[in-house]
Coordinates of C-alpha atoms in Angstrom, one line a residue:
M13 CA -17.4 -5.1 7.0
T14 CA -16.5 -8.1 9.1
E15 CA -14.1 -10.7 7.7
T16 CA -14.5 -14.2 9.0
V17 CA -11.3 -16.2 9.5
T18 CA -12.4 -19.0 11.7
A19 CA -15.4 -19.8 13.8
T20 CA -13.6 -17.8 16.7
E21 CA -11.3 -15.3 15.0
T22 CA -12.7 -12.3 13.0
F23 CA -11.6 -9.0 12.0
R24 CA -12.9 -5.8 10.2
I25 CA -11.5 -3.2 8.1
R26 CA -12.1 0.5 9.0
P27 CA -10.5 4.0 8.2
A28 CA -7.4 4.7 10.4
R29 CA -7.5 7.0 13.2
T30 CA -4.8 9.1 14.9
G31 CA -4.5 6.7 17.6
D32 CA -3.5 3.9 15.2
V33 CA -0.2 5.6 14.1
A34 CA 1.8 3.8 16.9
A35 CA 0.3 0.4 15.8
I36 CA 1.1 1.0 12.2
K37 CA 4.7 1.9 12.9
T38 CA 4.9 -1.5 15.1
L39 CA 3.5 -3.3 12.1
V40 CA 5.9 -1.8 9.7
A41 CA 9.0 -1.9 11.8
P42 CA 10.3 -5.5 11.3
L43 CA 9.3 -5.1 7.5
A44 CA 11.4 -2.3 7.3
E45 CA 14.2 -3.9 9.0
Q46 CA 14.0 -6.7 6.4
R47 CA 13.8 -4.0 3.6
I48 CA 10.4 -5.2 2.5
L49 CA 8.7 -1.8 3.4
M50 CA 10.1 1.6 3.8
A51 CA 10.1 3.1 7.2
K52 CA 8.7 6.6 7.6
E53 CA 9.0 9.4 10.0
T54 CA 6.0 9.5 12.5
V55 CA 4.8 12.8 10.9
A56 CA 4.5 11.2 7.5
Y57 CA 2.1 8.5 9.0
Y58 CA 0.0 11.4 10.6
E59 CA 0.2 13.5 7.3
S60 CA -1.0 10.5 5.2
L61 CA -3.4 9.0 7.9
Q62 CA -6.6 9.5 5.7
E63 CA -5.0 7.1 3.2
F64 CA -4.9 4.2 5.5
R65 CA -7.2 1.4 6.4
I66 CA -6.8 -0.7 9.5
A67 CA -7.6 -4.3 10.1
E68 CA -8.7 -4.6 13.5
S69 CA -9.6 -8.0 15.4
D70 CA -12.8 -8.4 17.5
Q71 CA -10.7 -7.5 20.6
G72 CA -9.8 -4.2 19.1
E73 CA -6.3 -4.9 18.3
V74 CA -4.7 -3.6 15.2
I75 CA -3.5 -6.6 13.2
G76 CA -3.2 -5.0 9.6
C77 CA -2.7 -1.9 7.7
G78 CA -2.6 -0.5 4.2
A79 CA -2.9 2.7 2.3
L80 CA -3.9 3.9 -0.9
H81 CA -2.0 6.9 -2.2
V82 CA -3.3 8.8 -5.2
M83 CA -0.5 9.7 -7.6
W84 CA -2.5 11.2 -10.7
D85 CA -6.0 11.5 -11.9
D86 CA -5.9 7.8 -13.1
L87 CA -3.2 6.3 -11.2
A88 CA -2.8 5.3 -7.4
E89 CA -0.3 3.2 -5.5
V90 CA -1.2 0.5 -2.7
R91 CA 1.5 1.0 -0.1
T92 CA 2.5 0.2 3.5
L93 CA 0.6 -3.3 3.4
A94 CA 1.4 -5.2 6.5
A95 CA -0.2 -7.7 9.0
S96 CA 1.0 -8.8 12.3
D97 CA 2.7 -12.1 12.5
A98 CA 0.0 -13.8 14.4
W99 CA -2.5 -12.9 11.6
R100 CA -0.2 -13.5 8.5
G101 CA -2.0 -16.1 6.2
K102 CA -5.3 -15.4 7.7
G103 CA -6.7 -13.2 4.9
V104 CA -5.9 -9.8 6.4
G105 CA -3.7 -8.6 3.6
H106 CA -6.3 -9.9 1.1
A107 CA -9.1 -8.2 2.8
L108 CA -6.9 -4.8 2.9
V109 CA -6.0 -5.0 -0.7
E110 CA -9.8 -5.5 -1.7
R111 CA -10.8 -2.7 0.5
L112 CA -8.3 -0.4 -1.0
L113 CA -9.1 -1.2 -4.6
E114 CA -12.6 -0.5 -3.7
D115 CA -11.5 2.8 -2.4
A116 CA -9.6 3.5 -5.8
R117 CA -12.8 2.8 -7.5
D118 CA -14.6 5.2 -5.5
L119 CA -12.3 7.8 -6.2
G120 CA -12.2 7.3 -9.9
V121 CA -8.8 5.9 -10.3
S122 CA -8.6 3.5 -13.1
R123 CA -5.2 2.0 -12.4
V124 CA -3.4 0.8 -9.3
F125 CA 0.2 0.5 -8.7
C126 CA 2.5 -1.5 -6.3
L127 CA 6.1 -1.9 -5.9
T128 CA 6.4 -5.3 -4.2
F129 CA 8.5 -8.5 -3.1
E130 CA 5.0 -10.3 -2.9
V131 CA 4.4 -11.0 -6.7
D132 CA 2.2 -14.0 -6.3
F133 CA 0.1 -12.2 -3.6
F134 CA -0.7 -9.4 -5.8
K135 CA -1.2 -11.5 -8.8
K136 CA -4.2 -13.1 -7.1
H137 CA -5.6 -9.5 -6.7
G138 CA -5.2 -9.0 -10.5
F139 CA -2.0 -7.1 -10.6
D140 CA 0.2 -7.9 -13.4
V141 CA 4.1 -7.3 -13.6
M142 CA 4.6 -4.0 -15.4
A143 CA 6.3 -5.0 -18.8
D144 CA 6.4 -1.4 -19.8
Q145 CA 7.9 0.3 -16.8
T146 CA 6.7 3.7 -18.3
A147 CA 3.2 3.6 -16.9
V148 CA 2.9 7.4 -17.6
D149 CA 3.3 9.5 -20.6
P150 CA 6.2 12.1 -20.5
V151 CA 4.2 15.3 -19.7
V152 CA 2.7 13.4 -16.6
Y153 CA 6.2 12.1 -15.7
S154 CA 7.6 15.5 -15.6
E155 CA 4.7 16.6 -13.3
L156 CA 5.3 13.8 -11.1
L157 CA 8.9 14.7 -10.6
R158 CA 7.9 17.5 -8.7
S159 CA 6.5 15.5 -5.9
H160 CA 8.4 15.2 -2.6
D161 CA 6.5 11.8 -2.0
E162 CA 9.1 9.1 -1.8
G163 CA 6.5 6.5 -3.2
V164 CA 6.2 8.5 -6.2
A165 CA 9.8 8.5 -6.6
E166 CA 9.9 4.6 -6.3
F167 CA 7.2 4.5 -9.0
L168 CA 9.4 6.8 -11.2
D169 CA 12.4 4.6 -10.5
L170 CA 14.5 7.5 -9.5
A171 CA 18.1 7.0 -8.5
R172 CA 17.8 8.3 -5.1
V173 CA 15.5 5.5 -4.0
K174 CA 17.6 2.5 -5.6
P175 CA 18.9 1.2 -2.6
N176 CA 15.5 0.9 -0.9
T177 CA 13.8 -0.7 -4.1
L178 CA 16.4 -3.2 -5.5
G179 CA 14.6 -6.5 -6.0
N180 CA 11.1 -5.0 -6.0
T181 CA 8.6 -5.6 -9.0
R182 CA 6.6 -2.9 -10.1
M183 CA 3.1 -4.2 -10.8
I184 CA -0.1 -2.6 -12.0
R185 CA -3.8 -3.4 -12.2
Q186 CA -6.6 -2.0 -14.4
L187 CA -9.9 -1.4 -12.5

């Protein structure tokens, strides 16, 4: 899948490979410093690598990344969405979100969640601010509490992740 940006600049979306982890960390680092994304240990990127899609320029440069993390049978989260400064505003994030939503459909997920400061961006992709913050029933909630994943803790709005999530907006999209 190739996305055209201008007559001379194009990129493609592909599955992440182990060699991409350093580039993912580089993309995430400035956003983590600004508290827009949560930084992770290197091992966490390797453990979740199969969830990632990479945006790659025609020159082979990693210019963006995003992941789809399945939380439950009908629920997944778009996470770690980032684009390099040089490619921001050129459709990289949009192409990544569309591919991740396609992946969610392929997996049989019917709802996709995100925790974001970029409300307008996600609205363009059909996400709505969650009016009811309890997107799962109490039985599923109790099961999700057993997860060690920080993204699940963010979704559940647990106190231990509050310092990292203040000001974020919970959004959801029905597929």
